[in-house]
Short mmCIF file of C-alpha atoms in Angstrom, two decimals:
data_model
loop_
_atom_site.label_atom_id
_atom_site.label_comp_id
_atom_site.label_asym_id
_atom_site.label_seq_id
_atom_site.Cartn_x
_atom_site.Cartn_y
_atom_site.Cartn_z
CA MET A 618 -20.36 -29.05 -12.60
CA ILE A 619 -19.77 -26.99 -9.45
CA ALA A 620 -22.80 -25.22 -8.08
CA ASP A 621 -22.84 -21.54 -7.32
CA PRO A 622 -22.97 -21.21 -3.50
CA LEU A 623 -25.71 -18.51 -3.63
CA THR A 624 -27.91 -19.22 -6.64
CA GLY A 625 -27.38 -22.99 -6.90
CA ALA A 626 -26.54 -22.62 -10.58
CA GLY A 627 -25.03 -25.81 -12.04
CA SER A 628 -26.97 -28.07 -9.72
CA GLU A 629 -30.48 -28.48 -8.37
CA LYS A 630 -31.99 -25.16 -7.29
CA ARG A 631 -32.11 -24.74 -3.54
CA PRO A 632 -33.85 -22.03 -1.47
CA LEU A 633 -31.70 -19.18 -0.26
CA THR A 634 -30.98 -19.49 3.38
CA LEU A 635 -28.95 -17.33 5.84
CA LYS A 636 -26.25 -19.99 6.02
CA ARG A 637 -25.88 -20.11 2.21
CA LEU A 638 -25.81 -16.31 2.10
CA LEU A 639 -23.08 -16.19 4.74
CA ASP A 640 -21.11 -18.89 2.92
CA TRP A 641 -21.33 -16.90 -0.32
CA LEU A 642 -20.12 -13.70 1.42
CA PHE A 643 -17.31 -15.70 2.97
CA GLU A 644 -16.19 -17.08 -0.34
CA SER A 645 -16.65 -13.88 -2.37
CA GLU A 646 -13.69 -11.87 -1.08
CA THR A 647 -14.56 -8.52 -2.71
CA VAL A 648 -18.19 -8.62 -1.64
CA PHE A 649 -17.10 -9.60 1.87
CA LEU A 650 -14.69 -6.63 2.06
CA VAL A 651 -17.29 -4.19 0.68
CA VAL A 652 -19.85 -5.36 3.24
CA ILE A 653 -17.32 -4.80 6.03
CA LEU A 654 -16.42 -1.32 4.74
CA VAL A 655 -20.00 -0.23 4.23
CA GLY A 656 -20.85 -1.58 7.70
CA LEU A 657 -18.07 0.50 9.23
CA LEU A 658 -19.22 3.62 7.37
CA VAL A 659 -22.82 3.15 8.59
CA ALA A 660 -21.68 2.39 12.16
CA PHE A 661 -19.47 5.46 12.49
CA THR A 662 -22.04 7.64 10.82
CA LEU A 663 -24.51 6.69 13.57
CA ALA A 664 -22.00 6.73 16.39
CA THR A 665 -20.35 10.13 15.69
CA PRO A 666 -21.89 13.61 16.02
CA SER A 667 -24.04 14.51 13.03
CA GLY A 668 -22.15 15.99 10.09
CA THR A 669 -18.69 15.04 11.35
CA PHE A 670 -17.98 11.63 9.91
CA LEU A 671 -20.36 11.66 6.97
CA SER A 672 -19.08 14.81 5.30
CA VAL A 673 -17.22 15.70 2.13
CA LEU A 674 -14.35 17.32 4.09
CA ASN A 675 -13.86 14.24 6.30
CA PHE A 676 -13.91 11.84 3.33
CA LYS A 677 -11.38 14.11 1.55
CA ASN A 678 -9.14 13.98 4.62
CA MET A 679 -9.39 10.23 4.79
CA ALA A 680 -8.49 9.85 1.10
CA LEU A 681 -5.51 12.24 1.57
CA ASP A 682 -4.33 10.40 4.68
CA THR A 683 -4.57 7.06 2.91
CA SER A 684 -3.00 8.09 -0.39
CA GLU A 685 0.57 7.25 0.58
CA ILE A 686 -0.27 3.86 2.08
CA VAL A 687 -2.39 2.96 -0.96
CA VAL A 688 0.63 3.51 -3.24
CA LEU A 689 2.92 1.42 -1.02
CA ALA A 690 0.24 -1.25 -0.67
CA ALA A 691 -0.22 -1.45 -4.43
CA GLY A 692 3.49 -2.29 -4.80
CA MET A 693 3.36 -4.66 -1.84
CA THR A 694 0.53 -6.54 -3.59
CA PHE A 695 3.03 -7.58 -6.29
CA VAL A 696 5.59 -8.54 -3.68
CA ILE A 697 3.24 -10.71 -1.59
CA ILE A 698 1.54 -12.30 -4.59
CA ALA A 699 5.03 -13.37 -5.61
CA ALA A 700 5.41 -14.96 -2.15
CA GLY A 701 7.77 -12.27 -0.94
CA ILE A 702 7.85 -9.59 1.72
CA ASP A 703 9.40 -6.13 2.05
CA LEU A 704 9.98 -4.76 5.50
CA SER A 705 12.23 -1.92 4.37
CA ILE A 706 9.82 0.36 2.61
CA GLY A 707 9.26 2.76 5.49
CA SER A 708 12.98 3.35 5.84
CA VAL A 709 13.36 3.66 2.07
CA VAL A 710 10.57 6.32 2.09
CA VAL A 711 12.54 8.20 4.81
CA PHE A 712 15.75 7.96 2.85
CA ALA A 713 14.11 9.09 -0.37
CA SER A 714 12.30 11.99 1.29
CA VAL A 715 15.52 13.16 3.03
CA SER A 716 17.43 13.04 -0.24
CA PHE A 717 14.56 14.88 -1.99
CA ALA A 718 14.58 17.67 0.61
CA GLU A 719 18.35 17.98 0.69
CA VAL A 720 18.62 18.41 -3.08
CA MET A 721 15.85 20.99 -3.24
CA THR A 722 17.06 23.11 -0.34
CA HIS A 723 20.62 22.98 -1.65
CA ILE A 724 19.61 24.31 -5.07
CA ALA A 725 16.71 26.62 -4.30
CA GLY A 726 17.43 27.52 -0.68
CA THR A 727 15.10 27.34 2.26
CA SER A 728 11.51 27.89 1.17
CA GLY A 729 12.79 29.05 -2.18
CA VAL A 730 13.96 32.37 -0.67
CA PHE A 731 17.31 32.12 1.13
CA GLY A 732 20.32 30.94 -0.83
CA GLY A 733 18.56 30.45 -4.15
CA GLN A 734 16.98 32.40 -6.96
CA PRO A 735 13.36 32.03 -8.22
CA HIS A 736 14.54 30.52 -11.45
CA ASP A 737 16.29 27.76 -9.56
CA LEU A 738 13.03 26.37 -8.21
CA PRO A 739 11.89 24.27 -11.25
CA LEU A 740 15.42 22.80 -11.45
CA ALA A 741 15.45 22.08 -7.78
CA ILE A 742 12.08 20.28 -7.82
CA THR A 743 12.85 18.31 -10.98
CA LEU A 744 16.22 17.12 -9.71
CA GLY A 745 14.76 16.46 -6.29
CA VAL A 746 12.03 14.24 -7.71
CA LEU A 747 14.53 12.34 -9.89
CA VAL A 748 16.80 11.81 -6.88
CA SER A 749 13.91 10.55 -4.76
CA LEU A 750 12.73 8.11 -7.41
CA GLY A 751 16.36 7.07 -8.06
CA CYS A 752 17.10 6.43 -4.41
CA GLY A 753 13.94 4.34 -3.99
CA LEU A 754 14.69 2.34 -7.16
CA ALA A 755 18.33 1.74 -6.08
CA TRP A 756 17.20 0.29 -2.74
CA GLY A 757 14.63 -1.91 -4.50
CA ILE A 758 17.23 -3.18 -6.93
CA PHE A 759 19.63 -3.95 -4.05
CA ASN A 760 16.90 -5.86 -2.23
CA GLY A 761 15.81 -7.73 -5.36
CA TYR A 762 19.41 -8.64 -6.31
CA LEU A 763 20.15 -10.19 -2.91
CA ILE A 764 16.82 -12.04 -2.83
CA GLY A 765 16.58 -13.11 -6.45
CA TYR A 766 20.23 -13.72 -7.44
CA ARG A 767 21.84 -14.54 -4.07
CA GLY A 768 19.01 -16.53 -2.57
CA ILE A 769 18.94 -14.69 0.74
CA PRO A 770 15.49 -14.81 2.32
CA ALA A 771 13.39 -11.67 1.71
CA PHE A 772 12.64 -11.32 5.37
CA VAL A 773 16.35 -11.17 6.28
CA VAL A 774 17.35 -8.85 3.39
CA THR A 775 14.60 -6.32 3.91
CA LEU A 776 14.95 -6.40 7.69
CA GLY A 777 18.62 -5.55 7.17
CA THR A 778 17.96 -2.75 4.68
CA LEU A 779 15.27 -1.37 6.97
CA GLY A 780 18.03 -0.51 9.43
CA ILE A 781 20.63 0.49 6.86
CA ALA A 782 18.38 2.90 4.91
CA LEU A 783 17.14 4.56 8.05
CA GLY A 784 20.62 4.86 9.47
CA LEU A 785 21.96 6.45 6.33
CA ALA A 786 18.99 8.83 6.22
CA GLN A 787 19.89 9.92 9.78
CA VAL A 788 23.48 10.39 8.72
CA ILE A 789 22.43 12.64 5.76
CA SER A 790 20.02 14.73 7.86
CA GLY A 791 22.05 14.79 11.06
CA GLY A 792 19.30 12.83 12.81
CA VAL A 793 16.81 15.71 12.62
CA ASN A 794 13.79 16.49 10.42
CA LEU A 795 14.55 18.66 7.36
CA ALA A 796 12.21 21.60 7.15
CA GLY A 797 12.17 24.66 4.99
CA VAL A 798 11.34 22.84 1.73
CA PRO A 799 10.25 25.31 -1.02
CA TYR A 800 6.68 26.26 -0.13
CA GLU A 801 5.73 26.42 -3.78
CA LEU A 802 5.90 22.62 -3.86
CA GLN A 803 3.49 22.41 -0.96
CA THR A 804 1.00 24.91 -2.37
CA SER A 805 0.94 23.22 -5.79
CA LEU A 806 1.22 19.46 -5.37
CA GLY A 807 0.96 19.16 -1.60
CA SER A 808 -2.22 21.06 -0.94
CA GLY A 809 -3.42 21.80 -4.45
CA GLU A 810 -6.72 20.31 -5.71
CA LEU A 811 -8.05 19.24 -9.11
CA PHE A 812 -11.08 21.37 -10.00
CA GLY A 813 -10.81 22.78 -6.45
CA THR A 814 -12.24 19.48 -5.10
CA ILE A 815 -9.92 16.47 -5.31
CA PRO A 816 -6.42 16.77 -3.75
CA TRP A 817 -3.66 16.29 -6.34
CA LEU A 818 -2.01 13.75 -4.08
CA VAL A 819 -5.17 11.67 -4.22
CA VAL A 820 -5.23 12.01 -8.00
CA LEU A 821 -1.57 10.92 -8.16
CA ALA A 822 -2.18 7.91 -5.89
CA ALA A 823 -5.24 6.91 -7.89
CA GLY A 824 -3.27 7.10 -11.15
CA VAL A 825 -0.46 4.96 -9.83
CA VAL A 826 -2.85 2.36 -8.45
CA ALA A 827 -4.82 2.31 -11.68
CA ILE A 828 -1.68 1.63 -13.76
CA LEU A 829 -0.53 -1.14 -11.42
CA TRP A 830 -4.04 -2.60 -11.39
CA ILE A 831 -3.93 -2.94 -15.17
CA VAL A 832 -0.42 -4.36 -15.07
CA LEU A 833 -1.39 -6.98 -12.49
CA ALA A 834 -4.66 -8.04 -14.13
CA GLN A 835 -4.04 -7.62 -17.84
CA THR A 836 -0.37 -8.13 -18.69
CA ARG A 837 2.14 -10.98 -18.89
CA TYR A 838 4.11 -9.33 -16.09
CA GLY A 839 1.13 -9.78 -13.75
CA LEU A 840 0.56 -13.31 -14.92
CA ARG A 841 4.20 -14.18 -14.26
CA THR A 842 3.93 -12.57 -10.81
CA TYR A 843 1.02 -14.90 -9.92
CA ALA A 844 2.89 -17.87 -11.33
CA LEU A 845 6.02 -17.12 -9.30
CA GLY A 846 4.02 -16.98 -6.12
CA ALA A 847 2.11 -20.15 -6.87
CA SER A 848 5.25 -22.19 -7.73
CA ALA A 849 8.68 -20.78 -8.38
CA GLU A 850 9.93 -24.14 -9.62
CA ALA A 851 7.10 -24.53 -12.20
CA THR A 852 7.54 -20.96 -13.29
CA GLU A 853 11.24 -21.51 -13.95
CA ARG A 854 10.51 -24.69 -15.85
CA ALA A 855 8.13 -22.68 -18.05
CA GLY A 856 11.13 -20.67 -19.23
CA ILE A 857 10.61 -17.56 -17.09
CA ASN A 858 13.68 -15.99 -15.54
CA ILE A 859 12.45 -15.98 -11.93
CA ARG A 860 15.58 -14.17 -10.64
CA ARG A 861 15.14 -11.22 -12.99
CA HIS A 862 11.42 -11.13 -12.30
CA THR A 863 12.02 -11.09 -8.55
CA LEU A 864 14.49 -8.28 -8.90
CA SER A 865 11.97 -6.28 -10.97
CA ILE A 866 9.26 -6.67 -8.38
CA TYR A 867 11.43 -5.33 -5.57
CA ALA A 868 12.72 -2.55 -7.90
CA LEU A 869 9.06 -1.56 -8.48
CA MET A 870 8.46 -1.54 -4.71
CA GLY A 871 11.46 0.72 -4.20
CA LEU A 872 10.43 3.06 -6.99
CA LEU A 873 7.02 3.46 -5.34
CA ALA A 874 8.69 4.25 -2.05
CA GLY A 875 10.49 7.04 -3.87
CA VAL A 876 7.13 8.27 -5.16
CA VAL A 877 5.76 8.31 -1.64
CA GLY A 878 8.83 10.27 -0.49
CA VAL A 879 7.90 12.97 -2.98
CA MET A 880 4.28 12.94 -1.90
CA ASP A 881 5.13 13.15 1.83
CA VAL A 882 7.53 16.07 1.51
CA SER A 883 5.15 17.88 -0.87
CA ARG A 884 2.32 17.53 1.68
CA LEU A 885 4.19 18.40 4.90
CA ALA A 886 7.06 20.52 3.56
CA THR A 887 9.25 18.51 5.88
CA ALA A 888 11.29 15.36 5.53
CA SER A 889 10.55 13.52 8.75
CA ILE A 890 12.96 10.89 10.17
CA ALA A 891 10.37 9.14 12.39
CA ALA A 892 7.14 9.52 10.44
CA HIS A 893 7.26 6.23 8.37
CA THR A 894 8.42 3.60 10.81
CA GLN A 895 5.07 1.79 10.57
CA ASP A 896 4.50 2.12 6.83
CA ASN A 897 5.75 -1.36 6.08
CA LEU A 898 3.26 -2.87 8.51
CA ALA A 899 0.42 -0.63 7.30
CA ALA A 900 1.03 -1.68 3.67
CA ILE A 901 1.29 -5.31 4.53
CA ALA A 902 -1.85 -5.07 6.60
CA ALA A 903 -3.77 -3.45 3.73
CA VAL A 904 -2.73 -6.19 1.33
CA VAL A 905 -3.53 -9.03 3.70
CA ILE A 906 -6.87 -7.49 4.81
CA GLY A 907 -7.64 -7.11 1.10
CA GLY A 908 -7.46 -10.86 0.58
CA THR A 909 -3.98 -11.40 -0.86
CA SER A 910 -2.58 -14.63 0.44
CA LEU A 911 0.65 -14.49 2.46
CA PHE A 912 1.52 -17.79 0.83
CA GLY A 913 1.64 -16.17 -2.63
CA GLY A 914 -0.14 -16.78 -5.92
CA LYS A 915 -3.39 -15.09 -5.05
CA GLY A 916 -4.65 -11.53 -4.65
CA ARG A 917 -6.36 -8.63 -6.27
CA MET A 918 -5.67 -4.92 -6.44
CA LEU A 919 -9.29 -3.99 -5.66
CA GLY A 920 -9.01 -5.94 -2.43
CA THR A 921 -5.83 -4.04 -1.53
CA VAL A 922 -7.47 -0.67 -2.10
CA ILE A 923 -10.42 -1.64 0.14
CA GLY A 924 -8.01 -3.18 2.64
CA ALA A 925 -6.15 0.15 2.88
CA PHE A 926 -9.33 2.04 3.58
CA ILE A 927 -10.75 -0.23 6.29
CA PRO A 928 -8.03 0.67 8.87
CA ALA A 929 -8.27 4.31 7.75
CA VAL A 930 -12.00 4.34 8.40
CA LEU A 931 -11.46 2.68 11.81
CA ARG A 932 -8.86 5.20 12.90
CA ASN A 933 -10.85 8.16 11.61
CA GLY A 934 -14.08 6.98 13.24
CA PHE A 935 -12.37 6.34 16.54
CA ILE A 936 -10.80 9.79 16.53
CA LEU A 937 -14.16 11.45 15.89
CA MET A 938 -15.65 9.33 18.71
CA GLY A 939 -12.89 10.41 21.11
CA VAL A 940 -11.57 6.85 21.61
CA GLN A 941 -7.96 6.56 22.87
CA PRO A 942 -5.44 5.95 20.07
CA PHE A 943 -4.34 2.73 21.74
CA TRP A 944 -7.67 1.13 20.85
CA GLN A 945 -7.19 2.10 17.21
CA ASN A 946 -4.13 -0.18 17.05
CA VAL A 947 -6.06 -2.96 18.82
CA ALA A 948 -8.87 -2.75 16.28
CA VAL A 949 -6.59 -2.74 13.23
CA GLY A 950 -4.61 -5.65 14.63
CA ALA A 951 -7.76 -7.62 15.24
CA VAL A 952 -8.95 -7.00 11.67
CA LEU A 953 -5.55 -8.13 10.33
CA ILE A 954 -5.67 -11.41 12.35
CA LEU A 955 -9.21 -11.99 11.21
CA ALA A 956 -8.18 -11.49 7.55
CA VAL A 957 -5.38 -14.06 7.84
CA TYR A 958 -7.72 -16.52 9.55
CA ILE A 959 -10.25 -16.19 6.73
CA ASP A 960 -7.51 -16.67 4.12
CA GLN A 961 -6.40 -19.91 5.85
CA ALA A 962 -9.98 -21.11 6.16
CA ARG A 963 -10.53 -20.55 2.42
CA ARG A 964 -7.37 -22.52 1.65
CA ARG A 965 -8.53 -25.44 3.78
CA ARG A 966 -11.93 -25.37 2.08
CA ALA A 967 -10.26 -25.33 -1.37
CA ARG A 968 -8.26 -28.44 -0.52
CA LEU A 969 -11.39 -30.26 0.59
CA VAL A 970 -13.33 -29.45 -2.56
#
């Protein structure tokens, strides 16, 4: 019987020591992440002017700023658990948002006033949303087909589509940001709040993550995703179509990029060409910091959510402290390297047990 590292259950009881407590925190990923997050919250509360960091408004802003990355990171959790990677999602978000804005302004006119009629607005928004989701899904299917059915490495495929999607978005927009999106979209979804408290974008992000959380933890689809990442050969021998499953995972990732395209345009009333160049790295960082192994077969959605908020808290705290933005990138990069080191250390320990 294996003993619990903290309580000593399953073996002779041993007194609790600092070393055993640290070992337990090290092995318990979720607890370890929560301790780090709480520690950052306490540190920035003490280091920033009173009432600035620890306030409802600031936490609302942090949740709003993190909502898009959380959605992308939730999809990236499936990709990385399946031992894959997707570098194209930032460009796919740009392509989807540009397509979304183009459709709406073409039907309803700029800000719903010029070139369109008021009754055109619901049609414009509906078609725009469908186009954004469809564009994201199409890019995901394209990635998944090349990776799953043609055997091209995911790194190469998604690095290629990163450039292709961004280039085509620039062609569609003429290389400039598309402004003048109907302001009704911004006032409803973009800046609207549930019960006048929780931003609708945060509610949307929470709903998407909750659904994916259940899918990953409670369904055959999630189980097959873990199995694919642990051993593609064994999964195929078990009768699972790994090509089709791989395609579906990247299709899901693309669909979520389309969702984020809608969220971004709704919030800013602009489809920005350069705003999402780092989204792929931010999503991957959130997943890895959250404890998902880059080698596949291991990870949890809760860890991803916490992993998305740790960099957000770091950036927000540094801003309130007046620290130069360059140091924010240094801190996030250091946390990412530490997370990968801890993952590798756990894997070495598991092999020794």
